[in-house]
PDB file of C-alpha atoms in Angstrom:
ATOM      1  CA  MET A   1     -21.422 -13.672   1.746  1.00  0.00           C
ATOM      2  CA  PRO A   2     -22.388 -10.459  -0.142  1.00  0.00           C
ATOM      3  CA  PRO A   3     -20.407  -9.631  -3.287  1.00  0.00           C
ATOM      4  CA  ALA A   4     -17.436  -7.280  -2.993  1.00  0.00           C
ATOM      5  CA  PRO A   5     -18.507  -3.658  -3.526  1.00  0.00           C
ATOM      6  CA  ARG A   6     -17.926  -1.484  -6.563  1.00  0.00           C
ATOM      7  CA  ILE A   7     -16.338   1.841  -5.576  1.00  0.00           C
ATOM      8  CA  LEU A   8     -16.557   5.162  -7.416  1.00  0.00           C
ATOM      9  CA  LEU A   9     -13.834   7.656  -6.444  1.00  0.00           C
ATOM     10  CA  VAL A  10     -14.352  11.228  -7.641  1.00  0.00           C
ATOM     11  CA  GLY A  11     -11.146  13.246  -7.523  1.00  0.00           C
ATOM     12  CA  ALA A  12      -7.540  12.121  -7.983  1.00  0.00           C
ATOM     13  CA  GLY A  13      -5.538  14.703  -6.044  1.00  0.00           C
ATOM     14  CA  GLY A  14      -3.688  14.599  -2.726  1.00  0.00           C
ATOM     15  CA  LEU A  15      -6.503  13.147  -0.618  1.00  0.00           C
ATOM     16  CA  ALA A  16      -7.394  10.660  -3.349  1.00  0.00           C
ATOM     17  CA  CYS A  17      -3.829   9.308  -3.376  1.00  0.00           C
ATOM     18  CA  GLU A  18      -4.214   8.366   0.293  1.00  0.00           C
ATOM     19  CA  VAL A  19      -7.657   6.864  -0.350  1.00  0.00           C
ATOM     20  CA  LEU A  20      -6.365   4.795  -3.267  1.00  0.00           C
ATOM     21  CA  LYS A  21      -3.453   3.503  -1.195  1.00  0.00           C
ATOM     22  CA  ASN A  22      -5.945   2.165   1.359  1.00  0.00           C
ATOM     23  CA  LEU A  23      -8.446   0.833  -1.178  1.00  0.00           C
ATOM     24  CA  VAL A  24      -5.757  -1.428  -2.620  1.00  0.00           C
ATOM     25  CA  ALA A  25      -5.895  -3.427   0.623  1.00  0.00           C
ATOM     26  CA  PHE A  26      -9.705  -3.696   0.619  1.00  0.00           C
ATOM     27  CA  ASP A  27     -11.827  -6.487  -0.772  1.00  0.00           C
ATOM     28  CA  ILE A  28     -13.541  -4.722  -3.672  1.00  0.00           C
ATOM     29  CA  SER A  29     -14.594  -5.937  -7.103  1.00  0.00           C
ATOM     30  CA  HIS A  30     -14.202  -2.755  -9.158  1.00  0.00           C
ATOM     31  CA  LEU A  31     -12.846   0.768  -8.781  1.00  0.00           C
ATOM     32  CA  SER A  32     -13.683   3.744 -11.002  1.00  0.00           C
ATOM     33  CA  ILE A  33     -11.490   6.858 -10.765  1.00  0.00           C
ATOM     34  CA  CYS A  34     -12.880  10.162 -12.069  1.00  0.00           C
ATOM     35  CA  ASP A  35     -10.944  13.402 -12.514  1.00  0.00           C
ATOM     36  CA  PHE A  36     -10.410  15.958 -15.280  1.00  0.00           C
ATOM     37  CA  ASP A  37      -7.095  17.461 -14.133  1.00  0.00           C
ATOM     38  CA  LYS A  38      -3.653  16.685 -15.481  1.00  0.00           C
ATOM     39  CA  VAL A  39      -0.567  16.054 -13.368  1.00  0.00           C
ATOM     40  CA  GLU A  40       1.472  19.218 -12.737  1.00  0.00           C
ATOM     41  CA  HIS A  41       4.948  19.712 -11.302  1.00  0.00           C
ATOM     42  CA  SER A  42       3.424  21.335  -8.219  1.00  0.00           C
ATOM     43  CA  ASN A  43       1.561  18.089  -7.431  1.00  0.00           C
ATOM     44  CA  LEU A  44       4.636  15.910  -7.087  1.00  0.00           C
ATOM     45  CA  ASN A  45       5.599  16.930  -3.544  1.00  0.00           C
ATOM     46  CA  ARG A  46       2.360  15.638  -1.989  1.00  0.00           C
ATOM     47  CA  GLN A  47       0.567  13.386  -4.505  1.00  0.00           C
ATOM     48  CA  PHE A  48       2.797  10.341  -4.290  1.00  0.00           C
ATOM     49  CA  LEU A  49       1.129   8.293  -7.031  1.00  0.00           C
ATOM     50  CA  TYR A  50       2.553  10.659  -9.640  1.00  0.00           C
ATOM     51  CA  ALA A  51       6.128  11.063 -10.869  1.00  0.00           C
ATOM     52  CA  GLN A  52       8.021  13.422 -13.144  1.00  0.00           C
ATOM     53  CA  ALA A  53       7.243  11.240 -16.157  1.00  0.00           C
ATOM     54  CA  ASP A  54       3.499  11.639 -15.487  1.00  0.00           C
ATOM     55  CA  VAL A  55       3.429  15.442 -15.830  1.00  0.00           C
ATOM     56  CA  SER A  56       0.817  16.610 -18.401  1.00  0.00           C
ATOM     57  CA  ARG A  57      -0.961  13.238 -18.330  1.00  0.00           C
ATOM     58  CA  TYR A  58      -4.509  12.870 -16.981  1.00  0.00           C
ATOM     59  CA  LYS A  59      -4.529  12.031 -13.276  1.00  0.00           C
ATOM     60  CA  ALA A  60      -7.394   9.556 -13.584  1.00  0.00           C
ATOM     61  CA  GLU A  61      -5.545   7.505 -16.187  1.00  0.00           C
ATOM     62  CA  VAL A  62      -2.214   7.571 -14.362  1.00  0.00           C
ATOM     63  CA  ALA A  63      -3.816   6.694 -11.023  1.00  0.00           C
ATOM     64  CA  ALA A  64      -5.780   3.828 -12.573  1.00  0.00           C
ATOM     65  CA  ALA A  65      -2.605   2.341 -14.057  1.00  0.00           C
ATOM     66  CA  LYS A  66      -0.725   2.652 -10.749  1.00  0.00           C
ATOM     67  CA  VAL A  67      -3.553   1.050  -8.766  1.00  0.00           C
ATOM     68  CA  ARG A  68      -3.801  -1.857 -11.212  1.00  0.00           C
ATOM     69  CA  ALA A  69      -0.125  -2.561 -10.663  1.00  0.00           C
ATOM     70  CA  LEU A  70      -0.394  -2.265  -6.876  1.00  0.00           C
ATOM     71  CA  ALA A  71      -3.505  -4.451  -6.682  1.00  0.00           C
ATOM     72  CA  GLN A  72      -1.957  -7.071  -8.980  1.00  0.00           C
ATOM     73  CA  ASN A  73      -5.273  -7.401 -10.849  1.00  0.00           C
ATOM     74  CA  ARG A  74      -7.266  -8.492  -7.771  1.00  0.00           C
ATOM     75  CA  PHE A  75     -10.014  -6.144  -8.980  1.00  0.00           C
ATOM     76  CA  THR A  76     -10.750  -4.167 -12.129  1.00  0.00           C
ATOM     77  CA  VAL A  77     -10.003  -0.449 -12.433  1.00  0.00           C
ATOM     78  CA  SER A  78     -11.381   2.095 -14.898  1.00  0.00           C
ATOM     79  CA  ALA A  79     -10.511   5.759 -15.505  1.00  0.00           C
ATOM     80  CA  HIS A  80     -13.000   8.486 -16.412  1.00  0.00           C
ATOM     81  CA  VAL A  81     -11.596  11.832 -17.586  1.00  0.00           C
ATOM     82  CA  ALA A  82     -14.473  14.210 -16.884  1.00  0.00           C
ATOM     83  CA  TYR A  83     -15.729  16.926 -14.571  1.00  0.00           C
ATOM     84  CA  VAL A  84     -18.096  15.651 -11.897  1.00  0.00           C
ATOM     85  CA  GLN A  85     -20.953  17.627 -13.496  1.00  0.00           C
ATOM     86  CA  ASP A  86     -20.377  15.768 -16.778  1.00  0.00           C
ATOM     87  CA  LEU A  87     -20.413  12.234 -15.372  1.00  0.00           C
ATOM     88  CA  ALA A  88     -23.244  10.057 -16.647  1.00  0.00           C
ATOM     89  CA  GLU A  89     -25.853   9.249 -14.001  1.00  0.00           C
ATOM     90  CA  ALA A  90     -25.686   5.610 -15.078  1.00  0.00           C
ATOM     91  CA  LEU A  91     -22.170   5.539 -13.631  1.00  0.00           C
ATOM     92  CA  PHE A  92     -23.555   6.214 -10.158  1.00  0.00           C
ATOM     93  CA  ALA A  93     -26.229   3.552 -10.491  1.00  0.00           C
ATOM     94  CA  ASP A  94     -23.515   1.031 -11.365  1.00  0.00           C
ATOM     95  CA  HIS A  95     -21.565   1.481  -8.100  1.00  0.00           C
ATOM     96  CA  ASP A  96     -22.267   0.616  -4.479  1.00  0.00           C
ATOM     97  CA  VAL A  97     -20.288   3.336  -2.688  1.00  0.00           C
ATOM     98  CA  VAL A  98     -19.152   6.802  -3.818  1.00  0.00           C
ATOM     99  CA  VAL A  99     -16.055   8.449  -2.327  1.00  0.00           C
ATOM    100  CA  ALA A 100     -15.491  12.183  -2.827  1.00  0.00           C
ATOM    101  CA  ALA A 101     -11.991  13.678  -2.679  1.00  0.00           C
ATOM    102  CA  LEU A 102     -12.807  17.131  -4.046  1.00  0.00           C
ATOM    103  CA  ASP A 103     -11.775  20.692  -3.133  1.00  0.00           C
ATOM    104  CA  SER A 104     -14.809  22.407  -4.676  1.00  0.00           C
ATOM    105  CA  ILE A 105     -17.910  23.005  -2.563  1.00  0.00           C
ATOM    106  CA  SER A 106     -20.148  23.207  -5.642  1.00  0.00           C
ATOM    107  CA  ALA A 107     -18.822  19.880  -6.976  1.00  0.00           C
ATOM    108  CA  ARG A 108     -19.290  18.191  -3.596  1.00  0.00           C
ATOM    109  CA  SER A 109     -22.831  19.532  -3.347  1.00  0.00           C
ATOM    110  CA  TYR A 110     -23.687  18.301  -6.849  1.00  0.00           C
ATOM    111  CA  LEU A 111     -22.196  14.888  -6.118  1.00  0.00           C
ATOM    112  CA  SER A 112     -24.227  14.655  -2.917  1.00  0.00           C
ATOM    113  CA  GLN A 113     -27.439  15.383  -4.824  1.00  0.00           C
ATOM    114  CA  LEU A 114     -26.692  12.586  -7.295  1.00  0.00           C
ATOM    115  CA  CYS A 115     -26.005  10.149  -4.474  1.00  0.00           C
ATOM    116  CA  VAL A 116     -29.301  11.066  -2.811  1.00  0.00           C
ATOM    117  CA  ALA A 117     -31.150  10.574  -6.106  1.00  0.00           C
ATOM    118  CA  HIS A 118     -29.557   7.142  -6.627  1.00  0.00           C
ATOM    119  CA  LYS A 119     -29.693   6.190  -2.906  1.00  0.00           C
ATOM    120  CA  LYS A 120     -25.931   5.663  -2.740  1.00  0.00           C
ATOM    121  CA  PRO A 121     -23.781   6.207   0.362  1.00  0.00           C
ATOM    122  CA  LEU A 122     -21.288   9.040  -0.081  1.00  0.00           C
ATOM    123  CA  ILE A 123     -18.057   9.195   1.913  1.00  0.00           C
ATOM    124  CA  ASP A 124     -16.894  12.796   1.644  1.00  0.00           C
ATOM    125  CA  GLY A 125     -13.445  13.992   2.665  1.00  0.00           C
ATOM    126  CA  GLY A 126     -11.960  17.439   2.480  1.00  0.00           C
ATOM    127  CA  SER A 127     -10.204  20.245   4.290  1.00  0.00           C
ATOM    128  CA  THR A 128     -10.878  23.804   5.385  1.00  0.00           C
ATOM    129  CA  GLY A 129      -7.750  25.727   6.323  1.00  0.00           C
ATOM    130  CA  PHE A 130      -5.768  23.465   8.657  1.00  0.00           C
ATOM    131  CA  ASN A 131      -8.803  21.321   9.523  1.00  0.00           C
ATOM    132  CA  GLY A 132      -9.827  18.097   7.813  1.00  0.00           C
ATOM    133  CA  GLN A 133     -13.066  16.173   7.936  1.00  0.00           C
ATOM    134  CA  ALA A 134     -14.609  12.945   6.714  1.00  0.00           C
ATOM    135  CA  LEU A 135     -18.380  12.494   6.525  1.00  0.00           C
ATOM    136  CA  LEU A 136     -20.783   9.694   5.718  1.00  0.00           C
ATOM    137  CA  LEU A 137     -23.733  11.138   3.798  1.00  0.00           C
ATOM    138  CA  TRP A 138     -26.438   8.529   3.313  1.00  0.00           C
ATOM    139  CA  ALA A 139     -30.188   8.993   3.493  1.00  0.00           C
ATOM    140  CA  ALA A 140     -30.660   5.359   4.578  1.00  0.00           C
ATOM    141  CA  ALA A 141     -28.552   6.091   7.669  1.00  0.00           C
ATOM    142  CA  GLY A 142     -30.522   9.236   8.473  1.00  0.00           C
ATOM    143  CA  THR A 143     -27.756  11.736   7.663  1.00  0.00           C
ATOM    144  CA  GLU A 144     -28.208  15.115   5.991  1.00  0.00           C
ATOM    145  CA  CYS A 145     -27.130  15.694   2.413  1.00  0.00           C
ATOM    146  CA  TYR A 146     -24.106  17.928   1.824  1.00  0.00           C
ATOM    147  CA  SER A 147     -26.255  20.924   0.822  1.00  0.00           C
ATOM    148  CA  CYS A 148     -28.547  20.502   3.841  1.00  0.00           C
ATOM    149  CA  SER A 149     -25.908  21.401   6.435  1.00  0.00           C
ATOM    150  CA  PRO A 150     -25.024  25.100   6.941  1.00  0.00           C
ATOM    151  CA  LYS A 151     -21.859  26.370   5.260  1.00  0.00           C
ATOM    152  CA  PRO A 152     -19.635  29.338   6.183  1.00  0.00           C
ATOM    153  CA  ARG A 153     -20.811  32.576   4.586  1.00  0.00           C
ATOM    154  CA  THR A 154     -17.272  33.817   4.015  1.00  0.00           C
ATOM    155  CA  ARG A 155     -16.002  32.959   0.563  1.00  0.00           C
ATOM    156  CA  GLU A 156     -12.734  31.068   0.875  1.00  0.00           C
ATOM    157  CA  ILE A 157     -10.465  29.470  -1.710  1.00  0.00           C
ATOM    158  CA  PRO A 158      -8.925  26.153  -0.592  1.00  0.00           C
ATOM    159  CA  ALA A 159      -5.134  26.481  -0.577  1.00  0.00           C
ATOM    160  CA  CYS A 160      -4.802  23.068  -2.233  1.00  0.00           C
ATOM    161  CA  SER A 161      -6.750  24.304  -5.265  1.00  0.00           C
ATOM    162  CA  VAL A 162      -4.351  27.199  -6.017  1.00  0.00           C
ATOM    163  CA  ARG A 163      -2.034  26.129  -8.818  1.00  0.00           C
ATOM    164  CA  GLY A 164       1.736  26.467  -8.725  1.00  0.00           C
ATOM    165  CA  VAL A 165       1.592  28.631 -11.858  1.00  0.00           C
ATOM    166  CA  PRO A 166      -1.394  31.042 -11.869  1.00  0.00           C
ATOM    167  CA  HIS A 167      -4.181  30.004 -14.248  1.00  0.00           C
ATOM    168  CA  LYS A 168      -7.103  32.032 -12.849  1.00  0.00           C
ATOM    169  CA  PRO A 169      -7.480  35.594 -11.526  1.00  0.00           C
ATOM    170  CA  GLN A 170      -7.844  34.330  -7.940  1.00  0.00           C
ATOM    171  CA  ASP A 171      -4.563  32.409  -8.289  1.00  0.00           C
ATOM    172  CA  CYS A 172      -2.804  35.650  -9.223  1.00  0.00           C
ATOM    173  CA  VAL A 173      -4.395  37.529  -6.320  1.00  0.00           C
ATOM    174  CA  ILE A 174      -3.281  34.918  -3.791  1.00  0.00           C
ATOM    175  CA  TRP A 175       0.267  34.786  -5.156  1.00  0.00           C
ATOM    176  CA  ALA A 176       0.460  38.584  -5.229  1.00  0.00           C
ATOM    177  CA  LYS A 177      -0.864  38.770  -1.652  1.00  0.00           C
ATOM    178  CA  PHE A 178       1.805  36.293  -0.560  1.00  0.00           C
ATOM    179  CA  PHE A 179       4.689  38.247  -2.066  1.00  0.00           C
ATOM    180  CA  CYS A 180       3.337  41.734  -1.346  1.00  0.00           C
ATOM    181  CA  SER A 181       3.298  42.052   2.439  1.00  0.00           C
ATOM    182  CA  SER A 182       2.417  45.756   2.173  1.00  0.00           C
ATOM    183  CA  PRO A 183      -0.019  47.586  -0.150  1.00  0.00           C
ATOM    184  CA  SER A 184       2.703  50.005  -1.240  1.00  0.00           C
ATOM    185  CA  ALA A 185       4.269  49.504  -4.648  1.00  0.00           C
ATOM    186  CA  THR A 186       7.736  49.877  -3.137  1.00  0.00           C
ATOM    187  CA  SER A 187       7.235  46.914  -0.825  1.00  0.00           C
ATOM    188  CA  CYS A 188       5.815  44.839  -3.644  1.00  0.00           C
ATOM    189  CA  GLY A 189       8.701  45.633  -5.917  1.00  0.00           C
ATOM    190  CA  SER A 190      11.192  44.687  -3.223  1.00  0.00           C
ATOM    191  CA  SER A 191       9.457  41.364  -2.536  1.00  0.00           C
ATOM    192  CA  VAL A 192       9.255  40.397  -6.184  1.00  0.00           C
ATOM    193  CA  THR A 193      12.848  41.449  -6.873  1.00  0.00           C
ATOM    194  CA  SER A 194      13.997  39.232  -4.012  1.00  0.00           C
ATOM    195  CA  PHE A 195      11.945  36.373  -5.414  1.00  0.00           C
ATOM    196  CA  ARG A 196      13.438  36.902  -8.885  1.00  0.00           C
ATOM    197  CA  ARG A 197      16.957  36.495  -7.518  1.00  0.00           C
ATOM    198  CA  ARG A 198      15.975  33.212  -5.896  1.00  0.00           C
ATOM    199  CA  SER A 199      14.130  32.013  -8.978  1.00  0.00           C
ATOM    200  CA  GLU A 200      17.176  32.529 -11.187  1.00  0.00           C
ATOM    201  CA  ARG A 201      18.910  29.819  -9.152  1.00  0.00           C
ATOM    202  CA  GLN A 202      15.911  27.488  -9.074  1.00  0.00           C
ATOM    203  CA  SER A 203      13.628  25.632 -11.451  1.00  0.00           C
ATOM    204  CA  PHE A 204      12.186  26.715 -14.794  1.00  0.00           C
ATOM    205  CA  THR A 205       8.678  26.574 -13.302  1.00  0.00           C
ATOM    206  CA  GLU A 206       9.543  29.150 -10.637  1.00  0.00           C
ATOM    207  CA  SER A 207      11.174  31.383 -13.244  1.00  0.00           C
ATOM    208  CA  ARG A 208       7.961  31.253 -15.242  1.00  0.00           C
ATOM    209  CA  LEU A 209       6.061  32.090 -12.071  1.00  0.00           C
ATOM    210  CA  PHE A 210       8.142  35.241 -11.623  1.00  0.00           C
ATOM    211  CA  GLU A 211       7.130  36.427 -15.090  1.00  0.00           C
ATOM    212  CA  TYR A 212       3.468  36.055 -14.128  1.00  0.00           C
ATOM    213  CA  LEU A 213       4.047  37.872 -10.846  1.00  0.00           C
ATOM    214  CA  ARG A 214       5.976  40.748 -12.430  1.00  0.00           C
ATOM    215  CA  PHE A 215       3.069  41.371 -14.793  1.00  0.00           C
ATOM    216  CA  PHE A 216       0.346  41.031 -12.197  1.00  0.00           C
ATOM    217  CA  LYS A 217       1.965  42.883  -9.294  1.00  0.00           C
ATOM    218  CA  VAL A 218       1.735  46.149 -11.268  1.00  0.00           C
ATOM    219  CA  VAL A 219      -2.043  45.763 -11.493  1.00  0.00           C
ATOM    220  CA  VAL A 220      -2.492  44.667  -7.884  1.00  0.00           C
ATOM    221  CA  CYS A 221      -0.203  47.296  -6.379  1.00  0.00           C
ATOM    222  CA  SER A 222      -1.815  50.079  -8.420  1.00  0.00           C
ATOM    223  CA  THR A 223      -5.276  48.992  -7.313  1.00  0.00           C
ATOM    224  CA  LEU A 224      -4.302  48.786  -3.644  1.00  0.00           C
ATOM    225  CA  SER A 225      -2.563  52.178  -3.762  1.00  0.00           C
ATOM    226  CA  HIS A 226      -5.689  53.870  -5.176  1.00  0.00           C
ATOM    227  CA  LYS A 227      -7.874  52.345  -2.448  1.00  0.00           C
ATOM    228  CA  ARG A 228      -5.750  53.654   0.419  1.00  0.00           C
TER     229      ARG A 228
END
């Protein structure tokens, strides 16, 4: 009987939580979990491995601890806090199967290239809009690498990658687009004012979000008004 495989999971978000739940029931010898993100409040409604007490802790470390407890030490688990581009190539050589649970096309493409170089099978899962997909990418099985297949030309930002509190310019644009149904400043002001009233009765995080929106909606609405 061949030895139980060593699994490398890259990503510890919503999809990874489902993958980890299933891996606990598998016959594996070791599991490595890689992710650089920390747990945020906005993750708790869909990433069930994390709880309120885990907020601001690294996902990879929290997930590794939870899986150890669930597996009751039937296999070893290690956590790696790093971006996929910073992972040592030796880590790939030390595993039998790589599983990708990423929302970045560039990260998935880079991971696919490493798996091709090290002749490792890559199981890639992800979503585009309301559609999900799972692929086996393995040269030995005659499949294309991730970069070899054509990709949509339209630049899209996965909804799951937009943070609850804006951290990047594109986060602010998406939030502003959501609350500003019309390019007129009047409509924007009305939408944000309505949101402020709701936020005063809700959580601290949403109140903070309003402060970001109030600042950014002035810029967005002014820009849209000039382009009309």
